[in-house]
CSV table of C-alpha atoms and ligand atoms in Angstrom, one decimal:
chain,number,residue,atom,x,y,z
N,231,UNK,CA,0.0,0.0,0.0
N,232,UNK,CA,1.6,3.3,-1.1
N,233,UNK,CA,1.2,6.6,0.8
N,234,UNK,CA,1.7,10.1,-0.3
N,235,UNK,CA,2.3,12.1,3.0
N,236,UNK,CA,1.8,15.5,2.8
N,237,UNK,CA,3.6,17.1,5.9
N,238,UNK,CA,5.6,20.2,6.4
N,239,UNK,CA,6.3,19.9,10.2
N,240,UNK,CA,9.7,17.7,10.2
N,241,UNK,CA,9.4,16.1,13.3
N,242,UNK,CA,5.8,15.1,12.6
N,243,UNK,CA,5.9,14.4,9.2
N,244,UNK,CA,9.1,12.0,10.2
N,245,UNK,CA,7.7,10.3,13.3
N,246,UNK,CA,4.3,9.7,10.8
N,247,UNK,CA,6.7,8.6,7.9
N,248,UNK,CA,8.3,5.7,11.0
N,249,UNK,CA,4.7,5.0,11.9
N,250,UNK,CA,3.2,4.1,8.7
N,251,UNK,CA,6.7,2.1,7.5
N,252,UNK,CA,6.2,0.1,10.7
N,253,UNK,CA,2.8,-0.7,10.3
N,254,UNK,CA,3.8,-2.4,6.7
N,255,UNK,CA,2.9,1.0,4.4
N,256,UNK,CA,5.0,2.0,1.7
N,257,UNK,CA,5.6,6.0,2.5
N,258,UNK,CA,6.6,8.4,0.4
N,259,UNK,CA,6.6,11.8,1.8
N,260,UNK,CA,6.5,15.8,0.5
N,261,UNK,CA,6.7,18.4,2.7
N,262,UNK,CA,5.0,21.7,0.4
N,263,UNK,CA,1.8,22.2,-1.8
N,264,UNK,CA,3.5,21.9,-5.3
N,265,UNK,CA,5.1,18.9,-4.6
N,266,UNK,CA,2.3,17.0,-3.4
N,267,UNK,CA,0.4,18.7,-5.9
N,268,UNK,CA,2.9,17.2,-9.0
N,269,UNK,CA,3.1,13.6,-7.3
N,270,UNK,CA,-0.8,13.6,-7.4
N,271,UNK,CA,-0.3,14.7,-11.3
N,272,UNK,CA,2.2,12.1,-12.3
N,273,UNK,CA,2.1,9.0,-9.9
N,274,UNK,CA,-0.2,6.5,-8.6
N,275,UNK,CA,-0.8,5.9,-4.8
N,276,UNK,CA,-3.9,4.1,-2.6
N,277,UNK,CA,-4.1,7.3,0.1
N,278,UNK,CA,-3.4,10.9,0.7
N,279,UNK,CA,-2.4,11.7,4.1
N,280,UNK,CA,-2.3,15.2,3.8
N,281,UNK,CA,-1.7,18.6,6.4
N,282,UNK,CA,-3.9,22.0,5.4
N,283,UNK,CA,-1.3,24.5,6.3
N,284,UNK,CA,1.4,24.1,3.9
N,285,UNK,CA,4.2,26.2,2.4
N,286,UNK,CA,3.7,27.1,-1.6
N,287,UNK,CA,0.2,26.1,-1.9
N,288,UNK,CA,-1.8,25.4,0.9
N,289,UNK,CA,-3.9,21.7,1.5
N,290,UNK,CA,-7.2,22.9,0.7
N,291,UNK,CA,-6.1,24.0,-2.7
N,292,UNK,CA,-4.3,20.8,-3.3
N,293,UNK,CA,-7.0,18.8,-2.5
N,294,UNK,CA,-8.9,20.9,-4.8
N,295,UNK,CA,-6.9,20.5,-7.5
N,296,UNK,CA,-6.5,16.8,-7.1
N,297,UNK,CA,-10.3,16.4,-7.8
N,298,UNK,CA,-10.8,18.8,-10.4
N,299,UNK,CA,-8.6,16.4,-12.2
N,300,UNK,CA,-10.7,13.1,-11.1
N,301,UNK,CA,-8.3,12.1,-8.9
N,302,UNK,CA,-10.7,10.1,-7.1
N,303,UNK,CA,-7.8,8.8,-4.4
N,304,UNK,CA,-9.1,8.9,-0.8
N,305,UNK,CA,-7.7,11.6,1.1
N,306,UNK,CA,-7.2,11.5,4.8
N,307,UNK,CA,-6.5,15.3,6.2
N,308,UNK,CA,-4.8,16.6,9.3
N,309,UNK,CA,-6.6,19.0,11.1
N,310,UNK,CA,-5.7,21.8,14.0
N,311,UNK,CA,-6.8,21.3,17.2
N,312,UNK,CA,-9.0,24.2,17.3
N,313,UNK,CA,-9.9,24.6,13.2
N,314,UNK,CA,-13.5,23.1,13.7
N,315,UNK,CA,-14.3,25.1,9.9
N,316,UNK,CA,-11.1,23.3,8.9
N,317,UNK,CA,-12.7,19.5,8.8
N,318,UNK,CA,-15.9,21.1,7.3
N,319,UNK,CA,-14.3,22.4,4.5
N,320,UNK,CA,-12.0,19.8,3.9
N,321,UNK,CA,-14.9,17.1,3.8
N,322,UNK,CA,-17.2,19.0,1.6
N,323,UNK,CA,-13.9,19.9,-0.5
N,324,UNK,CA,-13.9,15.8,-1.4
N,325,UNK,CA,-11.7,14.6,1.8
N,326,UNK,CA,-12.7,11.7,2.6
N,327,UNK,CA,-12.0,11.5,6.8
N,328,UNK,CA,-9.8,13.8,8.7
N,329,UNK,CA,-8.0,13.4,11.9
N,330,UNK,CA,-6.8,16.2,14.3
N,331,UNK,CA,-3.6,16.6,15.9
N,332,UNK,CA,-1.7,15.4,17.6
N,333,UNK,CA,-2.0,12.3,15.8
N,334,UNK,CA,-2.2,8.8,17.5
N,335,UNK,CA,-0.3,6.9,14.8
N,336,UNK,CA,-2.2,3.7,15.5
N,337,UNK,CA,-5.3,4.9,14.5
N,338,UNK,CA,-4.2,6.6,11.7
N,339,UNK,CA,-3.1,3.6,10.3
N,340,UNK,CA,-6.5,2.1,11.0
N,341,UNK,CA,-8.3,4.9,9.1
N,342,UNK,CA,-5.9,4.0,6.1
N,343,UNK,CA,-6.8,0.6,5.7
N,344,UNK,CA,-10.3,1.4,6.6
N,345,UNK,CA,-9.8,4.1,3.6
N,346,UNK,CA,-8.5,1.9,1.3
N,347,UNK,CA,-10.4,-1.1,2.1
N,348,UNK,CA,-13.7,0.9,1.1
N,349,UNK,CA,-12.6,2.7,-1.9
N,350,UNK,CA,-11.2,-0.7,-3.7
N,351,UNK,CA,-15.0,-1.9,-2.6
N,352,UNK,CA,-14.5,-4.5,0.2
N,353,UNK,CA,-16.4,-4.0,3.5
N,354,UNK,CA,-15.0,-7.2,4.8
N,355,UNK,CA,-11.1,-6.3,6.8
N,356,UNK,CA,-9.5,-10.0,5.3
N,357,UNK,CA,-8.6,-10.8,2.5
N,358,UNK,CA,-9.1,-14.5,1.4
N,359,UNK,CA,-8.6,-16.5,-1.0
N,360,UNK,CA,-9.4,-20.5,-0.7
N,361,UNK,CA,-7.4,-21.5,2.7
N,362,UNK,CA,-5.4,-18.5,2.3
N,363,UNK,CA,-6.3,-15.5,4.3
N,364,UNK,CA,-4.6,-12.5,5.4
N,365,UNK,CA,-5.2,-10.1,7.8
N,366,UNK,CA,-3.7,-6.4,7.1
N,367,UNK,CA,-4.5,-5.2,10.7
N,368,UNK,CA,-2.7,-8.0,12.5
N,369,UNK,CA,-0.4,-8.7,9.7
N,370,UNK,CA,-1.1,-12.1,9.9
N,371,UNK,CA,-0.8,-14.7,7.1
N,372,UNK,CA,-2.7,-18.2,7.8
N,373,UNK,CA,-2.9,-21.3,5.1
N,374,UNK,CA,-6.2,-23.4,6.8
N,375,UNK,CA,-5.2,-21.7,9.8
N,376,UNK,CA,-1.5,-22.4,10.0
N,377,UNK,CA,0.3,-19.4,10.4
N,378,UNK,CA,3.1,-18.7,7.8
N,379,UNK,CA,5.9,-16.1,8.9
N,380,UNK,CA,6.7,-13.6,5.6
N,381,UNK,CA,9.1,-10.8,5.7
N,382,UNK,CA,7.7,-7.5,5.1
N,383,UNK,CA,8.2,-7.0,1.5
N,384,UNK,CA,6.8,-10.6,1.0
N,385,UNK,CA,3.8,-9.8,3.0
N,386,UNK,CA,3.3,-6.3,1.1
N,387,UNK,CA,3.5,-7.8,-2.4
N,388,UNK,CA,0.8,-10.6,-1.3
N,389,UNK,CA,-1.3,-8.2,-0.1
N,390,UNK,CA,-1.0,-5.7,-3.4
N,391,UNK,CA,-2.0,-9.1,-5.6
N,392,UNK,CA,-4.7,-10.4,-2.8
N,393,UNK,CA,-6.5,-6.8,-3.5
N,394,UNK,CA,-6.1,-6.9,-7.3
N,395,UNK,CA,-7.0,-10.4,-7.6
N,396,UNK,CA,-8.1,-10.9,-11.1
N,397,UNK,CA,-5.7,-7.8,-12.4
N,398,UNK,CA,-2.0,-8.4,-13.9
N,399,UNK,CA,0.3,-6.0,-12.3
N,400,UNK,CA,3.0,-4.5,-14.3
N,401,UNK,CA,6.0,-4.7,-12.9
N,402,UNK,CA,6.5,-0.9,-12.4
N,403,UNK,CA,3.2,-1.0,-10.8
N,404,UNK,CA,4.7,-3.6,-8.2
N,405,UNK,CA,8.4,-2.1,-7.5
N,406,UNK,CA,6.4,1.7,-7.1
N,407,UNK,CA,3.9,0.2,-4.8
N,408,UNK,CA,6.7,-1.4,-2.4
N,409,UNK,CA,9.2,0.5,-3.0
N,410,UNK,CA,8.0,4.3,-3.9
N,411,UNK,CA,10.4,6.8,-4.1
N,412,UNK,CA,13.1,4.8,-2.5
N,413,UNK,CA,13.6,2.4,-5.6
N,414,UNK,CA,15.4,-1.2,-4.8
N,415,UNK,CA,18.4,-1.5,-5.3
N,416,UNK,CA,18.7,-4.9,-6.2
N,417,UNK,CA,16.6,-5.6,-9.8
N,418,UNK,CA,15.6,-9.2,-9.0
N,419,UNK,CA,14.5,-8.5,-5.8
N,420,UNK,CA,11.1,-8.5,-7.2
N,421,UNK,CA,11.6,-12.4,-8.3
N,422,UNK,CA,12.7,-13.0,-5.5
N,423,UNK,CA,9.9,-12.1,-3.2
N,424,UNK,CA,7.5,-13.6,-5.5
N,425,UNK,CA,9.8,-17.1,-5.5
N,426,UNK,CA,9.7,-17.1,-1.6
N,427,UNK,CA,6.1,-16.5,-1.9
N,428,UNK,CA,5.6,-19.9,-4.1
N,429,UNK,CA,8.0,-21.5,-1.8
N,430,UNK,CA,5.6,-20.5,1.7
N,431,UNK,CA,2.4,-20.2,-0.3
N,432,UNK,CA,2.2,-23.1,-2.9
N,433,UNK,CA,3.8,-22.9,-6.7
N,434,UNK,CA,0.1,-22.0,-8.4
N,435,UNK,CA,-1.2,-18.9,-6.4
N,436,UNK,CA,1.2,-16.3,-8.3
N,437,UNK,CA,1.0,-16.7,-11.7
N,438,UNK,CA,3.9,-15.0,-14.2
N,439,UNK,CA,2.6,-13.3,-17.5
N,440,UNK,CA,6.0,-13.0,-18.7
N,441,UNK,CA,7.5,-9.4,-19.8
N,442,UNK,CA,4.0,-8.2,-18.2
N,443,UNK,CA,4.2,-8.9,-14.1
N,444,UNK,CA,2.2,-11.1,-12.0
N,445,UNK,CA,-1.5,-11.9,-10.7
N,446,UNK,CA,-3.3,-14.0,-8.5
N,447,UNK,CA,-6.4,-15.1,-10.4
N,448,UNK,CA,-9.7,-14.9,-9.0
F,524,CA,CA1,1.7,22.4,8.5
């Protein structure tokens, strides 16, 4: 799951970067109005996570901007203690939830996959698929209810091709999703995880459309 965090406050936008990372969320992070107002143009993320009062151009008008284009993204803002008008305008402006600061990190990263969860059209919180399921808030994978230990990466690419089931993703659609901005260094790493997957998971769940990506079917 890729997030764009919008956050001009160092400290905060740095503990929220750790936070999200640790809770298995792929973070890439901006810290003014025209630069989170360029990633929305060009790149592809699940959720916004993004502050009103910004240098350069301010949050409102970024969010505005973002859905004048039919960016239809959710967008979680952040929210003064005291700027009641703030969530008002932000939610009729097309934010989808806000949350005000200080921010408990835990249930920011609930709203998130509560977010995301709704807006790719699942009210159910697993994800299953035959004896497989996994569960994004516990970051828990079971097999008929064995559990199976995956790294991180491992865990974020099943998830990305759990959600998509049905969908071949491209390659660059993969490495952005767990990699963002970052980039990996190493340019099998993708095979990799996916060949560790086979191993834990069973050789027929991923399937390669070679020169295209990968897919879980249906
Ligand atoms: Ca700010």
């Amino acid at each position: 799951m890729r997030i764009l965090l919008v956050e001009d406050d160092p400290q905060l936008g740095d503990g929220l970067a750790t936070g999200l990372k640790q809770a298995g969320m792929t973070v890439d992070w901006v810290s003014d109005g025209p630069s989170a107002d360029h990633a929305l143009d060009v790149e592809c993320f699940d959720l916004v996570v993004l502050d009103l009062g910004l240098p350069g151009m301010d949050g409102m008008t970024v969010l505005q901007r973002a859905r004048s284009r039919g960016n239809a993204l959710p967008i979680l803002i952040l929210t003064a203690r005291d700027a009641t008008g703030d969530k008002v305008l932000g939610l009729d402006a097309g934010a989808d939830d806000y949350l005000v600061k200080p921010i408990d990190i835990d249930e920011l990263a609930a709203r998130i996959r509560a977010l995301v969860r709704r807006s790719a059209g699942r009210a159910a919180p697993l994800l299953v698929r035959g004896p497989l399921v996994l569960d994004p808030a516990a970051r828990r994978v079971t097999v008929s209810g064995d559990d199976i230990e995956l790294s991180g990466r491992e865990f974020a690419l099943l998830q990305l091709l759990l959600e998509n089931a049905g969908r071949v993703l491209t390659r660059t659609q993969l490495e952005q999703s767990l990699y963002g901005w970052q980039g990996e260094p190493d340019s099998n790493a993708l095979e990799v995880h996916v060949h560790h997957l086979r191993r834990k998971l069973g050789g027929d769940l991923i399937r390669t459309l070679r020169g295209v990506g990968y897919s879980i079917p249906k």
